[in-house]
């Protein structure tokens, strides 16, 4: 008498039936699917033994369920990505999530060369100078009222010219006597130090730093004998051939300020009305 040949799970005879062995243990097909088949992530049904199964990030799918969540096209053997647990084909992803080139209106495909500026994107070949219409690529460029220029074109069309060297002034610089200057061209007439960002004064049309102007042209205060530069000490008082710092212009006797008041000169001294009457 032959030994029984039964399914290990349901114990039904396997004679004349299709069966599957797992680790030398035999199972009928329904039991095998129930015990070992994975559940499809999409339709939530078992992926039976005779179905083609696709696997992605710990998830299992029937081949016919492995589709783009947007256009429903099969993703088998196609490039795709995952957005918030949803499968998306490459075309749908690009249409929905990729930038659009502001020049040609087409999608800037992931991985392609592109340029981004001011929240906008261009294909590298579409980002061209509005002057010479050549691709700008990795070169420097200058935006102007929604248009973009390579540096040579911008200099030729729009850039002001330095009053000193007459070369184009693209950015930065200073304005002196209503004319533009490069910072490196705007220098003290005396010592040639750059004047941009520091106090300066002029004599005629020539700019001077504080030190040079003081050494060359400043008068001395008749009271303290220090130079009157006009920087830091405020206004000054002038009478005949003499000058005073405003703070130094006071009575030689009682030291009361004489600014805005009558005074009486006496040689090198000045007196208020009260002290002069003594």
Short mmCIF file of N, CA, C and O in Angstrom, two decimals, residues 70-193:
data_model
loop_
_atom_site.label_atom_id
_atom_site.label_comp_id
_atom_site.label_asym_id
_atom_site.label_seq_id
_atom_site.Cartn_x
_atom_site.Cartn_y
_atom_site.Cartn_z
N UNK A 70 -0.93 59.05 -12.38
CA UNK A 70 -1.49 60.19 -13.10
C UNK A 70 -2.08 59.79 -14.45
O UNK A 70 -3.25 60.08 -14.72
N UNK A 71 -1.29 59.12 -15.28
CA UNK A 71 -1.76 58.81 -16.63
C UNK A 71 -2.15 57.35 -16.79
O UNK A 71 -2.64 56.95 -17.86
N UNK A 72 -1.92 56.53 -15.79
CA UNK A 72 -2.30 55.11 -15.77
C UNK A 72 -1.52 54.25 -16.74
O UNK A 72 -1.87 53.11 -17.01
N UNK A 73 -0.41 54.76 -17.28
CA UNK A 73 0.42 53.95 -18.14
C UNK A 73 1.25 52.98 -17.32
O UNK A 73 1.65 53.28 -16.19
N UNK A 74 1.55 51.80 -17.90
CA UNK A 74 2.36 50.80 -17.21
C UNK A 74 3.76 51.36 -16.97
O UNK A 74 4.35 52.02 -17.84
N UNK A 75 4.29 51.07 -15.78
CA UNK A 75 5.64 51.51 -15.43
C UNK A 75 6.66 50.39 -15.54
O UNK A 75 7.82 50.59 -15.22
N UNK A 76 6.21 49.19 -15.98
CA UNK A 76 7.14 48.08 -16.12
C UNK A 76 8.22 48.43 -17.14
O UNK A 76 7.90 48.84 -18.27
N UNK A 77 9.47 48.35 -16.70
CA UNK A 77 10.63 48.66 -17.55
C UNK A 77 10.66 50.11 -18.01
O UNK A 77 11.24 50.46 -19.03
N UNK A 78 9.99 51.01 -17.27
CA UNK A 78 9.98 52.43 -17.59
C UNK A 78 10.55 53.24 -16.41
O UNK A 78 10.40 52.84 -15.25
N UNK A 79 11.19 54.38 -16.67
CA UNK A 79 11.66 55.23 -15.56
C UNK A 79 10.48 55.85 -14.83
O UNK A 79 9.50 56.25 -15.44
N UNK A 80 10.58 55.92 -13.52
CA UNK A 80 9.49 56.48 -12.71
C UNK A 80 10.07 57.00 -11.40
O UNK A 80 11.23 56.78 -11.06
N UNK A 81 9.23 57.70 -10.64
CA UNK A 81 9.60 58.15 -9.30
C UNK A 81 8.40 57.97 -8.40
O UNK A 81 7.33 57.53 -8.85
N UNK A 82 8.57 58.29 -7.13
CA UNK A 82 7.50 58.13 -6.16
C UNK A 82 7.25 59.46 -5.48
O UNK A 82 8.17 60.07 -4.94
N UNK A 83 6.00 59.94 -5.52
CA UNK A 83 5.63 61.18 -4.88
C UNK A 83 4.52 60.92 -3.87
O UNK A 83 3.40 60.57 -4.23
N UNK A 84 4.87 61.07 -2.56
CA UNK A 84 3.90 60.84 -1.49
C UNK A 84 3.21 59.48 -1.65
O UNK A 84 1.99 59.37 -1.65
N UNK A 85 4.04 58.45 -1.80
CA UNK A 85 3.59 57.05 -1.91
C UNK A 85 2.89 56.74 -3.23
O UNK A 85 2.38 55.63 -3.41
N UNK A 86 2.81 57.68 -4.13
CA UNK A 86 2.18 57.43 -5.43
C UNK A 86 3.25 57.29 -6.49
O UNK A 86 4.21 58.07 -6.53
N UNK A 87 3.10 56.29 -7.37
CA UNK A 87 4.05 56.09 -8.47
C UNK A 87 3.72 57.06 -9.60
O UNK A 87 2.56 57.22 -9.98
N UNK A 88 4.77 57.70 -10.13
CA UNK A 88 4.57 58.69 -11.19
C UNK A 88 5.60 58.44 -12.29
O UNK A 88 6.79 58.32 -12.01
N UNK A 89 5.14 58.33 -13.54
CA UNK A 89 6.08 58.13 -14.65
C UNK A 89 6.91 59.39 -14.86
O UNK A 89 6.55 60.48 -14.39
N UNK A 90 8.00 59.25 -15.57
CA UNK A 90 8.92 60.36 -15.75
C UNK A 90 8.27 61.54 -16.47
O UNK A 90 8.49 62.70 -16.13
N UNK A 91 7.42 61.25 -17.47
CA UNK A 91 6.78 62.33 -18.22
C UNK A 91 5.83 63.13 -17.34
O UNK A 91 5.82 64.37 -17.35
N UNK A 92 5.01 62.43 -16.54
CA UNK A 92 4.06 63.13 -15.66
C UNK A 92 4.78 63.91 -14.58
O UNK A 92 4.37 65.02 -14.22
N UNK A 93 5.87 63.32 -14.07
CA UNK A 93 6.63 64.03 -13.04
C UNK A 93 7.19 65.34 -13.60
O UNK A 93 7.11 66.39 -12.96
N UNK A 94 7.75 65.26 -14.79
CA UNK A 94 8.33 66.46 -15.39
C UNK A 94 7.27 67.52 -15.66
O UNK A 94 7.48 68.71 -15.43
N UNK A 95 6.11 67.09 -16.16
CA UNK A 95 5.04 68.03 -16.48
C UNK A 95 4.50 68.72 -15.23
O UNK A 95 4.12 69.89 -15.27
N UNK A 96 4.47 68.00 -14.12
CA UNK A 96 3.86 68.55 -12.90
C UNK A 96 4.87 69.22 -11.98
O UNK A 96 4.56 70.24 -11.36
N UNK A 97 6.06 68.65 -11.86
CA UNK A 97 6.99 69.12 -10.84
C UNK A 97 8.23 69.83 -11.38
O UNK A 97 8.88 70.57 -10.65
N UNK A 98 8.59 69.62 -12.63
CA UNK A 98 9.80 70.25 -13.16
C UNK A 98 9.51 71.68 -13.59
O UNK A 98 8.37 72.05 -13.89
N UNK A 99 10.57 72.47 -13.65
CA UNK A 99 10.44 73.87 -14.07
C UNK A 99 10.18 73.95 -15.57
O UNK A 99 10.53 73.06 -16.33
N UNK A 100 9.55 75.04 -15.96
CA UNK A 100 9.33 75.33 -17.38
C UNK A 100 10.30 76.44 -17.80
O UNK A 100 10.49 77.42 -17.08
N UNK A 101 10.91 76.27 -18.92
CA UNK A 101 11.82 77.29 -19.45
C UNK A 101 11.01 78.53 -19.82
O UNK A 101 10.04 78.45 -20.57
N UNK A 102 11.40 79.70 -19.27
CA UNK A 102 10.64 80.92 -19.54
C UNK A 102 10.83 81.42 -20.97
O UNK A 102 10.06 82.26 -21.44
N UNK A 103 11.83 80.90 -21.66
CA UNK A 103 12.07 81.33 -23.04
C UNK A 103 11.24 80.53 -24.03
O UNK A 103 10.54 81.09 -24.88
N UNK A 104 11.31 79.18 -23.95
CA UNK A 104 10.62 78.35 -24.94
C UNK A 104 9.34 77.72 -24.40
O UNK A 104 8.55 77.17 -25.17
N UNK A 105 9.14 77.76 -23.09
CA UNK A 105 7.92 77.21 -22.49
C UNK A 105 7.93 75.71 -22.30
O UNK A 105 6.97 75.15 -21.80
N UNK A 106 9.01 75.04 -22.69
CA UNK A 106 9.08 73.60 -22.55
C UNK A 106 9.67 73.21 -21.20
O UNK A 106 10.32 74.02 -20.54
N UNK A 107 9.44 71.94 -20.83
CA UNK A 107 9.92 71.46 -19.54
C UNK A 107 11.44 71.38 -19.51
O UNK A 107 12.07 70.96 -20.49
N UNK A 108 12.01 71.80 -18.40
CA UNK A 108 13.44 71.62 -18.17
C UNK A 108 13.61 70.26 -17.53
O UNK A 108 13.31 70.08 -16.36
N UNK A 109 14.05 69.29 -18.29
CA UNK A 109 14.12 67.92 -17.83
C UNK A 109 15.14 67.76 -16.71
O UNK A 109 16.21 68.37 -16.74
N UNK A 110 14.82 66.93 -15.70
CA UNK A 110 15.79 66.68 -14.62
C UNK A 110 17.10 66.14 -15.20
O UNK A 110 17.10 65.29 -16.07
N UNK A 111 18.21 66.68 -14.69
CA UNK A 111 19.52 66.24 -15.15
C UNK A 111 20.05 67.02 -16.34
O UNK A 111 21.24 66.91 -16.67
N UNK A 112 19.20 67.79 -17.01
CA UNK A 112 19.67 68.58 -18.15
C UNK A 112 20.31 69.88 -17.66
O UNK A 112 20.03 70.34 -16.55
N UNK A 113 21.15 70.47 -18.49
CA UNK A 113 21.81 71.72 -18.11
C UNK A 113 20.78 72.84 -18.13
O UNK A 113 20.03 73.00 -19.08
N UNK A 114 20.77 73.62 -17.05
CA UNK A 114 19.81 74.70 -16.95
C UNK A 114 20.42 75.85 -16.16
O UNK A 114 21.44 75.71 -15.51
N UNK A 115 19.76 77.00 -16.24
CA UNK A 115 20.17 78.16 -15.46
C UNK A 115 18.96 78.68 -14.72
O UNK A 115 17.87 78.79 -15.30
N UNK A 116 19.13 79.00 -13.45
CA UNK A 116 18.05 79.54 -12.63
C UNK A 116 18.46 80.91 -12.12
O UNK A 116 19.58 81.11 -11.67
N UNK A 117 17.52 81.86 -12.20
CA UNK A 117 17.78 83.21 -11.70
C UNK A 117 16.45 83.88 -11.39
O UNK A 117 15.52 83.82 -12.20
N UNK A 118 16.37 84.49 -10.21
CA UNK A 118 15.16 85.23 -9.84
C UNK A 118 13.91 84.38 -9.83
O UNK A 118 12.82 84.88 -10.14
N UNK A 119 14.03 83.09 -9.48
CA UNK A 119 12.87 82.21 -9.43
C UNK A 119 12.44 81.66 -10.77
O UNK A 119 11.42 80.98 -10.86
N UNK A 120 13.19 81.94 -11.82
CA UNK A 120 12.88 81.43 -13.16
C UNK A 120 13.96 80.47 -13.62
O UNK A 120 15.07 80.47 -13.10
N UNK A 121 13.61 79.65 -14.61
CA UNK A 121 14.56 78.66 -15.13
C UNK A 121 14.60 78.74 -16.65
O UNK A 121 13.61 79.08 -17.31
N UNK A 122 15.78 78.43 -17.19
CA UNK A 122 15.99 78.40 -18.64
C UNK A 122 16.77 77.13 -19.01
O UNK A 122 17.61 76.67 -18.21
N UNK A 123 16.51 76.58 -20.20
CA UNK A 123 17.47 75.66 -20.77
C UNK A 123 18.75 76.45 -21.02
O UNK A 123 18.71 77.65 -21.33
N UNK A 124 19.88 75.80 -20.88
CA UNK A 124 21.15 76.50 -21.06
C UNK A 124 21.21 77.19 -22.42
O UNK A 124 21.67 78.32 -22.55
N UNK A 125 20.71 76.51 -23.45
CA UNK A 125 20.78 77.07 -24.80
C UNK A 125 19.75 78.18 -25.03
O UNK A 125 19.83 78.93 -26.01
N UNK A 126 18.75 78.29 -24.12
CA UNK A 126 17.71 79.31 -24.28
C UNK A 126 18.05 80.61 -23.55
O UNK A 126 17.41 81.64 -23.80
N UNK A 127 19.03 80.57 -22.64
CA UNK A 127 19.39 81.77 -21.89
C UNK A 127 20.41 82.55 -22.71
O UNK A 127 21.61 82.33 -22.63
N UNK A 128 19.90 83.48 -23.52
CA UNK A 128 20.76 84.21 -24.46
C UNK A 128 20.75 85.70 -24.13
O UNK A 128 19.82 86.23 -23.53
N UNK A 129 21.79 86.37 -24.55
CA UNK A 129 21.92 87.82 -24.37
C UNK A 129 20.91 88.52 -25.27
O UNK A 129 20.76 88.18 -26.45
N UNK A 130 20.20 89.53 -24.71
CA UNK A 130 19.23 90.28 -25.51
C UNK A 130 19.90 91.21 -26.51
O UNK A 130 19.23 91.79 -27.36
N UNK A 131 21.21 91.36 -26.37
CA UNK A 131 21.93 92.20 -27.32
C UNK A 131 22.45 91.42 -28.51
O UNK A 131 21.99 91.59 -29.64
N UNK A 132 23.40 90.52 -28.25
CA UNK A 132 24.03 89.77 -29.35
C UNK A 132 23.33 88.44 -29.63
O UNK A 132 23.66 87.75 -30.59
N UNK A 133 22.34 88.06 -28.77
CA UNK A 133 21.55 86.84 -28.93
C UNK A 133 22.39 85.58 -28.89
O UNK A 133 21.99 84.54 -29.42
N UNK A 134 23.55 85.64 -28.25
CA UNK A 134 24.39 84.47 -28.07
C UNK A 134 24.13 83.87 -26.68
O UNK A 134 23.86 84.61 -25.73
N UNK A 135 24.21 82.52 -26.56
CA UNK A 135 24.01 81.91 -25.23
C UNK A 135 25.01 82.48 -24.22
O UNK A 135 26.19 82.62 -24.51
N UNK A 136 24.49 82.82 -23.02
CA UNK A 136 25.34 83.40 -21.99
C UNK A 136 26.11 82.31 -21.25
O UNK A 136 27.25 82.50 -20.85
N UNK A 137 25.48 81.14 -21.09
CA UNK A 137 26.15 80.01 -20.43
C UNK A 137 26.60 80.36 -19.03
O UNK A 137 25.84 80.91 -18.23
N UNK A 138 27.87 80.07 -18.73
CA UNK A 138 28.41 80.31 -17.40
C UNK A 138 29.05 81.69 -17.27
O UNK A 138 29.65 82.00 -16.24
N UNK A 139 28.92 82.55 -18.30
CA UNK A 139 29.51 83.88 -18.23
C UNK A 139 28.71 84.78 -17.28
O UNK A 139 27.55 84.51 -16.96
N UNK A 140 29.34 85.88 -16.86
CA UNK A 140 28.64 86.88 -16.07
C UNK A 140 27.60 87.57 -16.96
O UNK A 140 27.78 87.69 -18.18
N UNK A 141 26.49 87.99 -16.33
CA UNK A 141 25.47 88.70 -17.08
C UNK A 141 24.87 89.79 -16.19
O UNK A 141 25.06 89.80 -14.97
N UNK A 142 24.15 90.71 -16.80
CA UNK A 142 23.57 91.84 -16.08
C UNK A 142 22.09 91.94 -16.43
O UNK A 142 21.73 92.07 -17.60
N UNK A 143 21.20 91.84 -15.42
CA UNK A 143 19.77 92.01 -15.68
C UNK A 143 19.40 93.48 -15.81
O UNK A 143 19.97 94.33 -15.12
N UNK A 144 18.46 93.78 -16.69
CA UNK A 144 18.02 95.16 -16.86
C UNK A 144 16.56 95.15 -17.34
O UNK A 144 16.27 94.80 -18.48
N UNK A 145 15.65 95.50 -16.43
CA UNK A 145 14.22 95.60 -16.75
C UNK A 145 13.69 94.34 -17.41
O UNK A 145 13.02 94.38 -18.44
N UNK A 146 13.99 93.19 -16.81
CA UNK A 146 13.46 91.93 -17.31
C UNK A 146 14.22 91.34 -18.48
O UNK A 146 13.83 90.29 -19.00
N UNK A 147 15.27 92.00 -18.91
CA UNK A 147 16.11 91.47 -19.98
C UNK A 147 17.51 91.21 -19.43
O UNK A 147 17.90 91.75 -18.39
N UNK A 148 18.25 90.37 -20.14
CA UNK A 148 19.55 89.92 -19.64
C UNK A 148 20.61 90.13 -20.72
O UNK A 148 20.38 89.80 -21.90
N UNK A 149 21.74 90.69 -20.30
CA UNK A 149 22.79 91.04 -21.24
C UNK A 149 24.12 90.47 -20.78
O UNK A 149 24.42 90.44 -19.59
N UNK A 150 24.93 90.03 -21.75
CA UNK A 150 26.31 89.71 -21.42
C UNK A 150 27.01 91.03 -21.10
O UNK A 150 26.56 92.11 -21.49
N UNK A 151 28.12 90.95 -20.38
CA UNK A 151 28.80 92.17 -19.91
C UNK A 151 29.23 93.07 -21.07
O UNK A 151 29.00 94.29 -21.03
N UNK A 152 29.84 92.55 -22.15
CA UNK A 152 30.24 93.44 -23.25
C UNK A 152 29.06 94.20 -23.87
O UNK A 152 29.18 95.39 -24.16
N UNK A 153 27.93 93.51 -24.07
CA UNK A 153 26.77 94.18 -24.67
C UNK A 153 26.20 95.25 -23.74
O UNK A 153 25.81 96.33 -24.18
N UNK A 154 26.15 94.93 -22.45
CA UNK A 154 25.61 95.91 -21.50
C UNK A 154 26.49 97.15 -21.44
O UNK A 154 26.00 98.28 -21.42
N UNK A 155 27.79 96.93 -21.40
CA UNK A 155 28.72 98.07 -21.37
C UNK A 155 28.53 98.96 -22.59
O UNK A 155 28.52 100.19 -22.51
N UNK A 156 28.38 98.33 -23.75
CA UNK A 156 28.25 99.09 -24.98
C UNK A 156 26.95 99.85 -25.08
O UNK A 156 26.89 100.92 -25.69
N UNK A 157 25.87 99.33 -24.47
CA UNK A 157 24.56 99.93 -24.65
C UNK A 157 24.14 100.88 -23.53
O UNK A 157 23.57 101.94 -23.78
N UNK A 158 24.40 100.47 -22.27
CA UNK A 158 23.77 101.17 -21.16
C UNK A 158 24.71 101.76 -20.11
O UNK A 158 24.35 102.71 -19.44
N UNK A 159 25.87 101.16 -19.93
CA UNK A 159 26.69 101.54 -18.79
C UNK A 159 27.19 102.98 -18.90
O UNK A 159 27.63 103.41 -19.97
N UNK A 160 27.11 103.75 -17.80
CA UNK A 160 27.72 105.09 -17.81
C UNK A 160 29.23 104.97 -17.85
O UNK A 160 29.79 103.90 -17.63
N UNK A 161 29.90 106.08 -18.15
CA UNK A 161 31.35 106.08 -18.26
C UNK A 161 31.96 106.94 -17.17
O UNK A 161 31.47 108.03 -16.87
N UNK A 162 33.02 106.44 -16.60
CA UNK A 162 33.71 107.11 -15.50
C UNK A 162 34.23 108.47 -15.98
O UNK A 162 34.84 108.58 -17.04
N UNK A 163 33.99 109.52 -15.15
CA UNK A 163 34.43 110.86 -15.51
C UNK A 163 35.95 110.97 -15.58
O UNK A 163 36.47 111.86 -16.24
N UNK A 164 36.65 110.06 -14.91
CA UNK A 164 38.11 110.14 -14.88
C UNK A 164 38.75 109.33 -16.02
O UNK A 164 39.47 109.87 -16.84
N UNK A 165 38.47 108.00 -16.05
CA UNK A 165 39.15 107.13 -17.02
C UNK A 165 38.35 106.90 -18.29
O UNK A 165 38.85 106.32 -19.25
N UNK A 166 37.06 107.33 -18.28
CA UNK A 166 36.17 107.22 -19.45
C UNK A 166 35.77 105.78 -19.78
O UNK A 166 35.10 105.54 -20.78
N UNK A 167 36.16 104.82 -18.93
CA UNK A 167 35.76 103.43 -19.16
C UNK A 167 34.35 103.19 -18.59
O UNK A 167 33.87 103.94 -17.74
N UNK A 168 33.69 102.10 -19.05
CA UNK A 168 32.34 101.78 -18.59
C UNK A 168 32.33 101.49 -17.10
O UNK A 168 33.25 100.87 -16.56
N UNK A 169 31.25 101.91 -16.45
CA UNK A 169 31.06 101.65 -15.02
C UNK A 169 29.82 100.77 -14.89
O UNK A 169 28.70 101.26 -15.01
N UNK A 170 30.04 99.46 -14.69
CA UNK A 170 28.93 98.50 -14.70
C UNK A 170 28.19 98.47 -13.38
O UNK A 170 26.97 98.45 -13.34
N UNK A 171 28.90 98.47 -12.27
CA UNK A 171 28.24 98.43 -10.97
C UNK A 171 29.10 99.14 -9.93
O UNK A 171 30.30 99.31 -10.11
N UNK A 172 28.46 99.54 -8.83
CA UNK A 172 29.18 100.24 -7.79
C UNK A 172 29.54 101.64 -8.23
O UNK A 172 28.84 102.30 -9.00
N UNK A 173 30.68 102.14 -7.75
CA UNK A 173 31.13 103.46 -8.11
C UNK A 173 30.54 104.53 -7.20
O UNK A 173 29.77 104.25 -6.28
N UNK A 174 30.92 105.77 -7.45
CA UNK A 174 30.45 106.91 -6.67
C UNK A 174 30.03 108.02 -7.63
O UNK A 174 30.39 108.02 -8.81
N UNK A 175 29.23 108.95 -7.11
CA UNK A 175 28.82 110.11 -7.89
C UNK A 175 29.44 111.35 -7.28
O UNK A 175 29.31 111.60 -6.07
N UNK A 176 30.14 112.12 -8.10
CA UNK A 176 30.76 113.36 -7.64
C UNK A 176 30.49 114.44 -8.68
O UNK A 176 30.76 114.26 -9.86
N UNK A 177 29.88 115.54 -8.20
CA UNK A 177 29.48 116.62 -9.10
C UNK A 177 28.59 116.10 -10.23
O UNK A 177 28.78 116.43 -11.41
N UNK A 178 27.65 115.24 -9.84
CA UNK A 178 26.66 114.66 -10.77
C UNK A 178 27.28 113.82 -11.87
O UNK A 178 26.66 113.59 -12.92
N UNK A 179 28.49 113.33 -11.65
CA UNK A 179 29.14 112.46 -12.63
C UNK A 179 29.56 111.15 -11.97
O UNK A 179 29.92 111.14 -10.79
N UNK A 180 29.50 110.02 -12.72
CA UNK A 180 29.90 108.73 -12.15
C UNK A 180 31.42 108.55 -12.18
O UNK A 180 32.09 108.98 -13.11
N UNK A 181 31.92 107.90 -11.13
CA UNK A 181 33.35 107.59 -11.03
C UNK A 181 33.50 106.16 -10.54
O UNK A 181 32.73 105.69 -9.70
N UNK A 182 34.50 105.44 -11.06
CA UNK A 182 34.91 104.19 -10.41
C UNK A 182 35.44 104.53 -9.03
O UNK A 182 36.07 105.58 -8.83
N UNK A 183 35.22 103.65 -8.06
CA UNK A 183 35.77 103.89 -6.73
C UNK A 183 37.28 104.04 -6.76
O UNK A 183 37.86 104.85 -6.06
N UNK A 184 37.92 103.22 -7.61
CA UNK A 184 39.38 103.27 -7.67
C UNK A 184 39.88 104.49 -8.43
O UNK A 184 41.09 104.78 -8.43
N UNK A 185 38.99 105.21 -9.09
CA UNK A 185 39.40 106.44 -9.80
C UNK A 185 39.13 107.70 -8.98
O UNK A 185 39.68 108.76 -9.28
N UNK A 186 38.28 107.59 -7.97
CA UNK A 186 37.93 108.78 -7.18
C UNK A 186 38.92 108.90 -6.03
O UNK A 186 38.76 108.31 -4.96
N UNK A 187 39.99 109.69 -6.25
CA UNK A 187 41.13 109.76 -5.34
C UNK A 187 41.35 111.17 -4.81
O UNK A 187 40.94 112.16 -5.44
N UNK A 188 42.00 111.24 -3.67
CA UNK A 188 42.42 112.52 -3.12
C UNK A 188 43.43 113.17 -4.07
O UNK A 188 44.37 112.52 -4.54
N UNK A 189 43.22 114.46 -4.34
CA UNK A 189 44.12 115.17 -5.24
C UNK A 189 45.54 115.23 -4.67
O UNK A 189 46.52 115.28 -5.42
N UNK A 190 45.64 115.18 -3.33
CA UNK A 190 46.95 115.26 -2.71
C UNK A 190 47.67 113.93 -2.61
O UNK A 190 48.66 113.69 -3.32
N UNK A 191 47.16 113.03 -1.78
CA UNK A 191 47.88 111.78 -1.48
C UNK A 191 47.42 110.59 -2.32
O UNK A 191 47.97 109.50 -2.21
N UNK A 192 46.36 110.77 -3.14
CA UNK A 192 45.86 109.73 -4.06
C UNK A 192 45.19 108.55 -3.33
O UNK A 192 44.99 107.50 -3.93
N UNK A 193 44.80 108.70 -2.08
CA UNK A 193 44.07 107.64 -1.39
C UNK A 193 42.63 107.64 -1.91
O UNK A 193 42.09 108.68 -2.31
#
